[in-house]
Amino acid sequence: MADPTGFLTTPRQTAARRPVEVRITDWREAHAAMRRGDAERQAGRCMDCGIPFCHHGCPLGNLIPEWNDLVWRQQWQDAAARLHATNNFPEFTGLLCPAPCESACVLSINADPVTIKQVEIEIIDRAWSQGWVTSEPPAPAARAAGQRVAVIGSGPAGLAAAQQLTRAGHAVTVYERDDQPGGLLRYGIPEFKMEKWRLDRRLAQLREEGTVFECGVDAGADISAATLRADFGAIVLAGGARVPRGLPVPGAELAGIHQAMEYLPPANRAVTAARASGGQAGESPISARGRRVVIIGGGDTGADCLGTALRQGAASVTQLEIMPRPPQRRPAGQPWPTYPMIFRVSAAHEEGGERVYAVSTQEFTPDHAGRVAALRLAEVDLVQRRIEVRQGTERELACDLVLLAMGFRGAEQGGLLADLGLSLNERGSVPRDDAYATAVPGVFVAGDMGRGQSLIVWAIAEGRSAAAATDRYLSGATTLPAAIPASAAPLRLSGR
């Protein structure tokens, strides 16, 4: 194990964030790197438990005690190798994953868990800076034996599947309907959470290994299902779950009310354009500048909208959540090692805005030009898992930009799926068996398209696992690791 007494003598520490007054003036990542030596000490808190529940909290099966021990011993290159053994893109998870592994850490039973996520990003950042991350093209014999595979979608699931299959020797083409690959990693995640040079660096690695990207191609429209079936030995569907939840209340059609994924992508494009030109970020088509912004939805996407609106110069930002404010500590009904719903403060929440809990939007009202000017909300109670409006609590909240960040209902119906003969289940997902195979031979599905809206760590795990299933279908056997079966679920209490 690492430091035998580290969990007793070393308090938990995470990397500092850049000062709020500085970071809201730019779009750079909010966090700063740890000071030299701090990461080793934090890794030394790992107890190398007999049964490391962090493994169960992480669907990738990351070898967390092993790379913690290596970091503590300052064997950073070996730690990077252990990290890559289970995770194609540890910088993505190190920055964006909410770290269910830390909730499952044995230390968190009665103390602060190991800073697993922080150590992870420190390992991969050092690996890149030292030149330890290189391309891994397949051997000529493997390439000669490989077949052609189409991957539809270039989010984390699609990229993980593509890289694994390319390394196994298959000729992989990734089709992406946006102008650049990355999916929501590029256009849904703001730069202050993950700067896009990190994504571009990985894409360059995939290209060096042999993966081909065809962007601006809408599979099912620009290239037909029949053509895909004829030209490729297998297809991996990784198009995500991008149908947003609406808010069916009076006035929802007013100008100035947008889905989060109508708002965030053009903002990201504006920042990307500014980086390319060396100038300031231009005005996004949907800008919060000078506006009274209301964000409906209290999750990560809502926080992304909050940080974006503040950087655009919003006059005010209010984030509404229909559920009660979570407790500060793990509630009794969500015991270790499950992921608890507790009150969390993201970097964006530190920067400004107001969070209002236990309220429900009843109606939007317009101004004289037909643009949203206010919304009427009411306080609610959670009674036996049902939301009940508390009568007499209605009030009006002025706003002239409303962003809906209430999650997603599932994958997009029709188009490629219909042409392949596939339909969605009652959850809005593409049905599959435990080996990620759909009812159509040679067609597999990975990530949110099959699981429903989930975490990036699950997407990467599913992409790796679907790649193993696809390789087995094409080759009769596989040496690719499968992290999880498609039916795997997060740690939760039985019956929940």
Short mmCIF file of C-alpha atoms in Angstrom, two decimals:
data_model
loop_
_atom_site.label_atom_id
_atom_site.label_comp_id
_atom_site.label_asym_id
_atom_site.label_seq_id
_atom_site.Cartn_x
_atom_site.Cartn_y
_atom_site.Cartn_z
CA MET A 1 0.00 0.00 0.00
CA ALA A 2 0.97 3.67 -0.07
CA ASP A 3 1.74 5.58 3.15
CA PRO A 4 0.58 3.17 5.91
CA THR A 5 -0.56 6.06 8.11
CA GLY A 6 -1.40 8.57 5.40
CA PHE A 7 -5.16 8.33 5.89
CA LEU A 8 -4.63 9.22 9.56
CA THR A 9 -2.01 11.95 9.26
CA THR A 10 -2.76 13.69 5.96
CA PRO A 11 -5.98 15.70 5.55
CA ARG A 12 -7.81 15.64 2.24
CA GLN A 13 -6.72 18.35 -0.16
CA THR A 14 -7.83 19.25 -3.68
CA ALA A 15 -6.26 21.64 -6.15
CA ALA A 16 -7.04 25.31 -5.70
CA ARG A 17 -9.28 27.09 -8.15
CA ARG A 18 -8.21 30.32 -9.80
CA PRO A 19 -9.66 33.42 -8.08
CA VAL A 20 -13.27 34.08 -9.06
CA GLU A 21 -12.61 37.68 -10.02
CA VAL A 22 -9.96 36.48 -12.48
CA ARG A 23 -11.54 33.43 -13.99
CA ILE A 24 -14.91 34.99 -14.86
CA THR A 25 -13.04 37.38 -17.15
CA ASP A 26 -11.79 34.52 -19.35
CA TRP A 27 -12.78 31.02 -20.47
CA ARG A 28 -9.80 29.08 -19.18
CA GLU A 29 -10.22 26.10 -16.87
CA ALA A 30 -11.22 27.10 -13.37
CA HIS A 31 -8.88 24.71 -11.56
CA ALA A 32 -5.14 25.10 -11.09
CA ALA A 33 -2.58 22.32 -10.89
CA MET A 34 -1.54 20.97 -7.51
CA ARG A 35 1.74 22.07 -6.00
CA ARG A 36 4.60 19.64 -6.46
CA GLY A 37 4.50 16.97 -3.77
CA ASP A 38 0.86 17.50 -2.80
CA ALA A 39 -0.41 14.84 -5.20
CA GLU A 40 2.00 12.26 -3.76
CA ARG A 41 0.78 13.02 -0.25
CA GLN A 42 -2.85 12.78 -1.31
CA ALA A 43 -2.24 9.47 -3.06
CA GLY A 44 -0.62 8.28 0.16
CA ARG A 45 -4.01 8.51 1.91
CA CYS A 46 -5.17 5.44 -0.05
CA MET A 47 -5.42 2.44 2.30
CA ASP A 48 -5.24 -0.26 -0.43
CA CYS A 49 -8.33 -1.87 1.08
CA GLY A 50 -8.77 -5.61 1.00
CA ILE A 51 -11.96 -5.02 -0.96
CA PRO A 52 -11.46 -1.68 -2.75
CA PHE A 53 -15.00 -0.41 -3.19
CA CYS A 54 -13.70 2.43 -5.35
CA HIS A 55 -13.50 -0.26 -8.07
CA HIS A 56 -17.22 -0.86 -7.69
CA GLY A 57 -18.02 2.82 -7.77
CA CYS A 58 -16.12 3.20 -11.06
CA PRO A 59 -17.65 1.37 -14.06
CA LEU A 60 -14.27 1.48 -15.82
CA GLY A 61 -12.75 -0.66 -13.07
CA ASN A 62 -9.88 1.81 -12.68
CA LEU A 63 -6.94 0.34 -10.75
CA ILE A 64 -7.13 3.12 -8.21
CA PRO A 65 -5.15 1.65 -5.27
CA GLU A 66 -2.38 0.60 -7.68
CA TRP A 67 -1.84 3.99 -9.25
CA ASN A 68 -2.21 5.74 -5.90
CA ASP A 69 0.61 3.59 -4.55
CA LEU A 70 2.77 4.33 -7.61
CA VAL A 71 2.20 8.07 -7.32
CA TRP A 72 3.08 8.03 -3.63
CA ARG A 73 6.31 6.25 -4.59
CA GLN A 74 6.85 8.89 -7.32
CA GLN A 75 6.71 6.23 -10.05
CA TRP A 76 4.59 8.48 -12.24
CA GLN A 77 5.18 6.78 -15.59
CA ASP A 78 4.08 3.43 -14.19
CA ALA A 79 1.04 5.15 -12.68
CA ALA A 80 0.14 6.55 -16.10
CA ALA A 81 0.39 3.06 -17.61
CA ARG A 82 -1.96 1.70 -14.94
CA LEU A 83 -4.37 4.56 -15.58
CA HIS A 84 -4.46 3.93 -19.33
CA ALA A 85 -4.95 0.20 -18.78
CA THR A 86 -8.62 0.83 -18.05
CA ASN A 87 -9.37 4.35 -19.32
CA ASN A 88 -8.71 5.74 -22.79
CA PHE A 89 -9.24 9.34 -21.73
CA PRO A 90 -8.41 9.92 -18.05
CA GLU A 91 -8.16 13.68 -18.53
CA PHE A 92 -11.85 13.75 -19.51
CA THR A 93 -12.96 11.84 -16.43
CA GLY A 94 -10.41 13.59 -14.21
CA LEU A 95 -12.03 16.93 -15.05
CA LEU A 96 -15.67 16.07 -15.77
CA CYS A 97 -16.67 12.97 -13.81
CA PRO A 98 -18.50 13.54 -10.47
CA ALA A 99 -16.31 10.78 -9.01
CA PRO A 100 -18.63 8.01 -7.76
CA CYS A 101 -15.39 6.24 -6.90
CA GLU A 102 -14.80 8.74 -4.12
CA SER A 103 -18.28 8.17 -2.68
CA ALA A 104 -17.44 4.45 -2.61
CA CYS A 105 -14.00 4.98 -1.03
CA VAL A 106 -13.83 3.09 2.26
CA LEU A 107 -12.46 6.21 3.97
CA SER A 108 -15.73 8.00 3.21
CA ILE A 109 -17.56 5.77 5.71
CA ASN A 110 -16.45 8.08 8.50
CA ALA A 111 -13.90 10.50 7.01
CA ASP A 112 -13.02 12.41 3.85
CA PRO A 113 -12.34 10.12 0.87
CA VAL A 114 -9.12 9.95 -1.11
CA THR A 115 -8.88 12.66 -3.76
CA ILE A 116 -9.03 10.04 -6.51
CA LYS A 117 -10.22 12.40 -9.23
CA GLN A 118 -7.50 14.95 -8.46
CA VAL A 119 -4.73 12.36 -8.50
CA GLU A 120 -6.08 11.07 -11.82
CA ILE A 121 -5.80 14.44 -13.57
CA GLU A 122 -2.35 15.02 -12.06
CA ILE A 123 -1.15 11.69 -13.46
CA ILE A 124 -2.38 12.28 -16.99
CA ASP A 125 -1.24 15.89 -17.11
CA ARG A 126 2.25 14.80 -16.12
CA ALA A 127 2.15 11.92 -18.61
CA TRP A 128 1.39 14.30 -21.48
CA SER A 129 3.99 16.83 -20.38
CA GLN A 130 6.68 14.12 -20.15
CA GLY A 131 5.84 12.60 -23.53
CA TRP A 132 4.66 9.29 -22.10
CA VAL A 133 1.38 9.36 -24.05
CA THR A 134 2.00 8.13 -27.58
CA SER A 135 -0.07 6.69 -30.39
CA GLU A 136 -0.55 2.91 -30.43
CA PRO A 137 -1.23 1.87 -34.03
CA PRO A 138 -2.07 -1.80 -34.58
CA ALA A 139 0.52 -4.30 -35.77
CA PRO A 140 0.53 -4.89 -39.54
CA ALA A 141 -0.80 -8.44 -39.07
CA ALA A 142 -3.72 -7.20 -37.00
CA ARG A 143 -4.49 -4.50 -39.52
CA ALA A 144 -4.42 -7.03 -42.36
CA ALA A 145 -6.92 -9.22 -40.51
CA GLY A 146 -9.20 -6.37 -39.51
CA GLN A 147 -12.49 -5.35 -41.06
CA ARG A 148 -14.22 -2.03 -41.66
CA VAL A 149 -16.27 -0.61 -38.78
CA ALA A 150 -18.48 2.48 -38.73
CA VAL A 151 -18.92 4.36 -35.46
CA ILE A 152 -21.85 6.80 -35.42
CA GLY A 153 -21.16 9.68 -33.05
CA SER A 154 -17.91 11.05 -31.64
CA GLY A 155 -18.74 11.67 -28.00
CA PRO A 156 -16.85 9.79 -25.27
CA ALA A 157 -18.54 6.44 -26.01
CA GLY A 158 -17.89 6.68 -29.74
CA LEU A 159 -14.29 7.80 -29.28
CA ALA A 160 -13.53 5.00 -26.80
CA ALA A 161 -15.08 2.39 -29.11
CA ALA A 162 -13.22 3.79 -32.11
CA GLN A 163 -9.84 3.80 -30.40
CA GLN A 164 -10.20 0.27 -29.07
CA LEU A 165 -11.34 -1.13 -32.42
CA THR A 166 -8.61 0.71 -34.32
CA ARG A 167 -5.97 -0.65 -31.98
CA ALA A 168 -7.38 -4.15 -32.55
CA GLY A 169 -6.64 -3.74 -36.26
CA HIS A 170 -10.01 -2.70 -37.70
CA ALA A 171 -10.40 0.16 -40.18
CA VAL A 172 -12.66 2.51 -38.24
CA THR A 173 -14.54 5.48 -39.66
CA VAL A 174 -16.32 7.78 -37.22
CA TYR A 175 -19.27 9.72 -38.61
CA GLU A 176 -20.13 12.99 -36.84
CA ARG A 177 -22.84 15.38 -37.99
CA ASP A 178 -21.21 18.41 -36.36
CA ASP A 179 -18.37 20.20 -38.13
CA GLN A 180 -15.78 18.83 -35.68
CA PRO A 181 -15.60 15.63 -33.63
CA GLY A 182 -16.16 15.45 -29.89
CA GLY A 183 -19.93 15.56 -29.46
CA LEU A 184 -20.94 17.19 -26.20
CA LEU A 185 -17.29 17.16 -25.11
CA ARG A 186 -16.74 19.88 -27.69
CA TYR A 187 -20.00 21.79 -27.88
CA GLY A 188 -21.80 20.94 -24.63
CA ILE A 189 -18.97 21.28 -22.09
CA PRO A 190 -17.77 24.89 -21.59
CA GLU A 191 -14.08 25.71 -21.84
CA PHE A 192 -13.91 26.67 -18.16
CA LYS A 193 -14.60 23.01 -17.31
CA MET A 194 -12.35 21.50 -19.99
CA GLU A 195 -10.36 23.41 -22.55
CA LYS A 196 -10.70 21.95 -26.03
CA TRP A 197 -6.97 21.51 -26.64
CA ARG A 198 -7.30 18.47 -24.40
CA LEU A 199 -9.87 16.97 -26.76
CA ASP A 200 -7.93 17.95 -29.89
CA ARG A 201 -4.81 16.31 -28.50
CA ARG A 202 -6.65 13.01 -28.10
CA LEU A 203 -8.21 13.29 -31.56
CA ALA A 204 -4.75 13.73 -33.02
CA GLN A 205 -3.69 10.54 -31.24
CA LEU A 206 -6.67 8.64 -32.70
CA ARG A 207 -5.87 9.88 -36.19
CA GLU A 208 -2.22 8.85 -35.83
CA GLU A 209 -3.39 5.37 -34.88
CA GLY A 210 -5.55 5.15 -38.00
CA THR A 211 -9.07 6.23 -37.00
CA VAL A 212 -10.77 8.25 -39.74
CA PHE A 213 -13.24 11.04 -38.92
CA GLU A 214 -15.95 12.13 -41.36
CA CYS A 215 -17.55 15.30 -39.98
CA GLY A 216 -20.58 17.16 -41.24
CA VAL A 217 -22.15 13.81 -42.10
CA ASP A 218 -25.61 13.01 -40.75
CA ALA A 219 -25.79 9.22 -40.76
CA GLY A 220 -29.16 8.16 -42.08
CA ALA A 221 -29.47 11.29 -44.23
CA ASP A 222 -26.11 12.06 -45.86
CA ILE A 223 -25.17 8.39 -45.83
CA SER A 224 -27.90 5.77 -45.83
CA ALA A 225 -28.29 2.78 -43.54
CA ALA A 226 -28.09 0.54 -46.62
CA THR A 227 -24.73 2.02 -47.59
CA LEU A 228 -23.40 1.63 -44.08
CA ARG A 229 -24.53 -2.00 -43.94
CA ALA A 230 -22.96 -2.71 -47.33
CA ASP A 231 -19.65 -0.93 -46.75
CA PHE A 232 -18.91 -1.95 -43.14
CA GLY A 233 -18.71 -5.25 -41.35
CA ALA A 234 -20.19 -3.75 -38.18
CA ILE A 235 -21.76 -0.53 -36.95
CA VAL A 236 -21.47 0.95 -33.46
CA LEU A 237 -24.23 3.43 -32.64
CA ALA A 238 -23.00 6.07 -30.17
CA GLY A 239 -25.19 9.04 -31.00
CA GLY A 240 -26.09 9.93 -27.42
CA ALA A 241 -29.44 10.83 -25.85
CA ARG A 242 -29.98 14.36 -27.08
CA VAL A 243 -33.76 14.82 -27.08
CA PRO A 244 -34.26 17.47 -24.38
CA ARG A 245 -37.03 17.58 -21.81
CA GLY A 246 -39.48 20.38 -22.43
CA LEU A 247 -41.53 22.40 -19.97
CA PRO A 248 -45.20 22.17 -20.99
CA VAL A 249 -46.57 25.30 -19.32
CA PRO A 250 -48.30 28.37 -20.80
CA GLY A 251 -45.87 30.69 -22.55
CA ALA A 252 -43.18 28.08 -23.15
CA GLU A 253 -43.08 29.06 -26.83
CA LEU A 254 -42.08 32.68 -26.15
CA ALA A 255 -38.92 34.18 -27.63
CA GLY A 256 -36.03 34.17 -25.19
CA ILE A 257 -36.72 30.64 -23.90
CA HIS A 258 -34.11 28.13 -25.06
CA GLN A 259 -32.96 24.63 -24.33
CA ALA A 260 -29.50 24.45 -22.74
CA MET A 261 -28.17 22.68 -25.83
CA GLU A 262 -29.40 25.54 -27.99
CA TYR A 263 -27.47 27.95 -25.76
CA LEU A 264 -24.19 26.22 -24.92
CA PRO A 265 -22.96 25.09 -28.38
CA PRO A 266 -22.94 28.56 -30.01
CA ALA A 267 -21.25 29.96 -26.90
CA ASN A 268 -18.55 27.31 -27.22
CA ARG A 269 -18.18 28.04 -30.92
CA ALA A 270 -17.65 31.72 -30.17
CA VAL A 271 -14.89 30.92 -27.69
CA THR A 272 -13.25 28.50 -30.14
CA ALA A 273 -13.31 31.15 -32.87
CA ALA A 274 -11.73 33.68 -30.52
CA ARG A 275 -8.97 31.25 -29.57
CA ALA A 276 -8.25 30.58 -33.24
CA SER A 277 -8.02 34.28 -34.06
CA GLY A 278 -6.20 35.26 -30.87
CA GLY A 279 -8.92 37.74 -29.94
CA GLN A 280 -11.73 38.06 -27.42
CA ALA A 281 -14.74 35.76 -27.57
CA GLY A 282 -17.34 37.23 -29.90
CA GLU A 283 -21.00 37.62 -29.05
CA SER A 284 -22.90 34.35 -29.20
CA PRO A 285 -26.19 34.34 -31.15
CA ILE A 286 -27.91 33.62 -27.82
CA SER A 287 -26.15 35.91 -25.38
CA ALA A 288 -26.81 36.57 -21.71
CA ARG A 289 -25.14 39.99 -21.83
CA GLY A 290 -27.16 42.46 -19.77
CA ARG A 291 -30.02 40.01 -19.34
CA ARG A 292 -31.83 38.68 -16.29
CA VAL A 293 -31.23 34.98 -16.75
CA VAL A 294 -33.24 32.15 -15.22
CA ILE A 295 -31.94 28.59 -15.50
CA ILE A 296 -34.50 25.86 -14.87
CA GLY A 297 -32.71 22.74 -13.67
CA GLY A 298 -30.18 22.35 -10.88
CA GLY A 299 -27.80 19.76 -12.33
CA ASP A 300 -24.43 19.93 -14.06
CA THR A 301 -25.86 21.29 -17.31
CA GLY A 302 -27.53 24.07 -15.37
CA ALA A 303 -24.20 24.90 -13.73
CA ASP A 304 -22.60 24.99 -17.18
CA CYS A 305 -25.23 27.51 -18.26
CA LEU A 306 -24.61 29.52 -15.09
CA GLY A 307 -20.86 29.84 -15.63
CA THR A 308 -21.39 30.68 -19.29
CA ALA A 309 -23.99 33.37 -18.55
CA LEU A 310 -21.74 35.00 -15.95
CA ARG A 311 -18.84 35.15 -18.40
CA GLN A 312 -21.12 36.65 -21.05
CA GLY A 313 -22.01 39.49 -18.67
CA ALA A 314 -25.49 38.60 -17.42
CA ALA A 315 -27.16 41.21 -15.24
CA SER A 316 -28.36 38.46 -12.89
CA VAL A 317 -28.65 34.68 -12.88
CA THR A 318 -31.12 32.58 -10.91
CA GLN A 319 -31.07 28.79 -11.01
CA LEU A 320 -34.32 27.01 -10.13
CA GLU A 321 -34.57 23.42 -8.93
CA ILE A 322 -37.86 21.60 -8.31
CA MET A 323 -36.39 19.26 -5.68
CA PRO A 324 -35.65 20.35 -2.08
CA ARG A 325 -32.14 21.50 -1.26
CA PRO A 326 -30.05 18.38 -0.53
CA PRO A 327 -28.44 17.93 2.88
CA GLN A 328 -24.80 18.82 3.51
CA ARG A 329 -23.93 15.28 4.56
CA ARG A 330 -24.85 11.81 3.32
CA PRO A 331 -28.48 11.07 4.30
CA ALA A 332 -29.31 7.88 6.15
CA GLY A 333 -31.30 6.56 3.22
CA GLN A 334 -28.25 6.75 0.90
CA PRO A 335 -25.55 4.87 2.84
CA TRP A 336 -21.99 4.17 1.77
CA PRO A 337 -20.95 3.06 -0.85
CA THR A 338 -23.80 4.56 -2.92
CA TYR A 339 -23.45 7.97 -4.57
CA PRO A 340 -25.31 10.34 -2.21
CA MET A 341 -27.44 13.30 -3.24
CA ILE A 342 -25.83 16.00 -1.12
CA PHE A 343 -25.43 19.75 -1.52
CA ARG A 344 -22.52 20.39 -3.87
CA VAL A 345 -20.94 23.66 -4.95
CA SER A 346 -19.35 23.62 -8.39
CA ALA A 347 -16.82 26.16 -9.62
CA ALA A 348 -19.63 27.96 -11.45
CA HIS A 349 -21.71 28.23 -8.28
CA GLU A 350 -18.79 29.94 -6.54
CA GLU A 351 -18.82 32.64 -9.20
CA GLY A 352 -22.26 34.13 -8.61
CA GLY A 353 -25.95 33.69 -9.15
CA GLU A 354 -28.71 32.51 -6.84
CA ARG A 355 -29.93 28.95 -6.34
CA VAL A 356 -33.60 28.50 -5.45
CA TYR A 357 -34.89 25.08 -4.41
CA ALA A 358 -38.32 23.44 -4.17
CA VAL A 359 -40.03 25.64 -6.75
CA SER A 360 -41.98 24.84 -9.90
CA THR A 361 -42.52 27.09 -12.91
CA GLN A 362 -46.22 27.57 -13.60
CA GLU A 363 -46.27 30.03 -16.50
CA PHE A 364 -44.17 32.40 -18.63
CA THR A 365 -45.42 35.89 -19.40
CA PRO A 366 -44.39 38.08 -22.37
CA ASP A 367 -43.47 41.70 -22.85
CA HIS A 368 -45.07 43.92 -25.51
CA ALA A 369 -42.84 42.41 -28.22
CA GLY A 370 -43.67 38.81 -27.41
CA ARG A 371 -40.43 38.04 -25.60
CA VAL A 372 -40.38 36.40 -22.18
CA ALA A 373 -40.44 39.04 -19.44
CA ALA A 374 -41.19 37.02 -16.33
CA LEU A 375 -42.18 33.64 -15.03
CA ARG A 376 -44.63 32.69 -12.32
CA LEU A 377 -43.39 30.07 -9.91
CA ALA A 378 -44.73 28.35 -6.83
CA GLU A 379 -43.15 26.55 -3.92
CA VAL A 380 -43.58 22.79 -3.87
CA ASP A 381 -43.38 19.93 -1.40
CA LEU A 382 -42.09 16.42 -2.04
CA VAL A 383 -44.76 14.09 -0.66
CA GLN A 384 -44.16 10.35 -1.08
CA ARG A 385 -41.97 11.04 -4.11
CA ARG A 386 -44.63 13.23 -5.69
CA ILE A 387 -44.35 16.97 -6.29
CA GLU A 388 -47.25 18.95 -4.80
CA VAL A 389 -47.68 22.69 -5.30
CA ARG A 390 -48.06 24.63 -2.07
CA GLN A 391 -51.08 26.84 -2.57
CA GLY A 392 -50.68 30.56 -1.92
CA THR A 393 -46.93 30.59 -2.59
CA GLU A 394 -47.04 31.82 -6.20
CA ARG A 395 -44.78 34.72 -7.10
CA GLU A 396 -43.33 36.34 -10.18
CA LEU A 397 -39.68 36.38 -11.16
CA ALA A 398 -38.52 38.85 -13.81
CA CYS A 399 -36.41 37.39 -16.61
CA ASP A 400 -35.63 38.01 -20.26
CA LEU A 401 -33.58 34.87 -20.98
CA VAL A 402 -34.68 31.43 -19.80
CA LEU A 403 -32.50 28.34 -20.22
CA LEU A 404 -34.06 24.89 -19.81
CA ALA A 405 -31.56 22.43 -18.33
CA MET A 406 -33.85 19.63 -17.21
CA GLY A 407 -32.04 16.69 -18.78
CA PHE A 408 -32.83 14.53 -21.78
CA ARG A 409 -35.61 12.13 -22.71
CA GLY A 410 -33.54 9.78 -24.85
CA ALA A 411 -32.18 9.17 -28.32
CA GLU A 412 -33.55 10.69 -31.49
CA GLN A 413 -36.18 8.52 -33.15
CA GLY A 414 -36.40 7.97 -36.89
CA GLY A 415 -33.62 8.63 -39.40
CA LEU A 416 -30.84 6.07 -39.17
CA LEU A 417 -32.56 4.03 -36.48
CA ALA A 418 -35.73 3.66 -38.51
CA ASP A 419 -33.78 2.75 -41.63
CA LEU A 420 -31.92 0.07 -39.67
CA GLY A 421 -35.23 -1.30 -38.45
CA LEU A 422 -34.66 -0.25 -34.86
CA SER A 423 -37.12 1.50 -32.54
CA LEU A 424 -36.76 2.97 -29.09
CA ASN A 425 -37.98 1.38 -25.89
CA GLU A 426 -40.18 3.09 -23.30
CA ARG A 427 -37.11 4.84 -21.84
CA GLY A 428 -36.21 6.39 -25.17
CA SER A 429 -33.15 4.15 -25.59
CA VAL A 430 -32.09 1.68 -28.27
CA PRO A 431 -32.74 -1.88 -26.99
CA ARG A 432 -29.70 -4.17 -26.79
CA ASP A 433 -28.59 -7.35 -25.11
CA ASP A 434 -25.93 -7.60 -22.42
CA ALA A 435 -23.23 -7.70 -25.12
CA TYR A 436 -24.36 -4.36 -26.59
CA ALA A 437 -25.85 -6.05 -29.67
CA THR A 438 -29.12 -4.77 -31.13
CA ALA A 439 -31.69 -6.96 -32.87
CA VAL A 440 -29.93 -6.20 -36.17
CA PRO A 441 -26.88 -8.46 -36.68
CA GLY A 442 -23.64 -6.51 -36.68
CA VAL A 443 -25.17 -3.37 -35.15
CA PHE A 444 -24.12 -2.48 -31.61
CA VAL A 445 -25.02 0.45 -29.38
CA ALA A 446 -22.95 2.16 -26.69
CA GLY A 447 -23.27 5.08 -24.30
CA ASP A 448 -26.32 7.22 -23.63
CA MET A 449 -28.04 5.99 -26.80
CA GLY A 450 -28.46 2.60 -25.13
CA ARG A 451 -28.21 3.47 -21.44
CA GLY A 452 -30.04 6.78 -21.33
CA GLN A 453 -28.58 10.01 -19.97
CA SER A 454 -25.62 9.10 -17.80
CA LEU A 455 -22.07 10.06 -16.78
CA ILE A 456 -18.99 10.36 -18.96
CA VAL A 457 -17.32 7.52 -17.06
CA TRP A 458 -20.18 5.19 -18.01
CA ALA A 459 -19.96 6.32 -21.64
CA ILE A 460 -16.26 5.46 -21.86
CA ALA A 461 -16.82 2.13 -20.11
CA GLU A 462 -19.62 1.29 -22.53
CA GLY A 463 -17.56 2.33 -25.55
CA ARG A 464 -14.73 0.03 -24.49
CA SER A 465 -17.12 -2.83 -23.79
CA ALA A 466 -19.05 -2.41 -27.04
CA ALA A 467 -15.72 -2.43 -28.90
CA ALA A 468 -14.88 -5.80 -27.36
CA ALA A 469 -18.28 -7.17 -28.39
CA THR A 470 -17.88 -5.80 -31.92
CA ASP A 471 -14.38 -7.27 -32.24
CA ARG A 472 -15.67 -10.65 -31.09
CA TYR A 473 -18.48 -10.51 -33.65
CA LEU A 474 -16.04 -9.71 -36.46
CA SER A 475 -13.14 -11.92 -35.43
CA GLY A 476 -14.71 -14.75 -33.47
CA ALA A 477 -12.68 -13.84 -30.38
CA THR A 478 -11.24 -10.73 -28.78
CA THR A 479 -8.44 -9.63 -26.49
CA LEU A 480 -10.08 -6.26 -25.89
CA PRO A 481 -11.23 -5.76 -22.30
CA ALA A 482 -14.93 -5.39 -21.57
CA ALA A 483 -15.42 -3.13 -18.56
CA ILE A 484 -19.11 -3.84 -17.90
CA PRO A 485 -22.11 -5.66 -19.37
CA ALA A 486 -24.82 -3.43 -20.82
CA SER A 487 -27.10 -4.21 -17.87
CA ALA A 488 -24.62 -2.95 -15.27
CA ALA A 489 -25.98 -0.21 -13.03
CA PRO A 490 -24.52 2.21 -10.47
CA LEU A 491 -24.28 1.13 -6.86
CA ARG A 492 -27.68 1.58 -5.26
CA LEU A 493 -29.84 0.07 -2.56
CA SER A 494 -31.80 -3.00 -3.59
CA GLY A 495 -35.21 -2.11 -4.98
CA ARG A 496 -34.29 1.51 -5.79
#
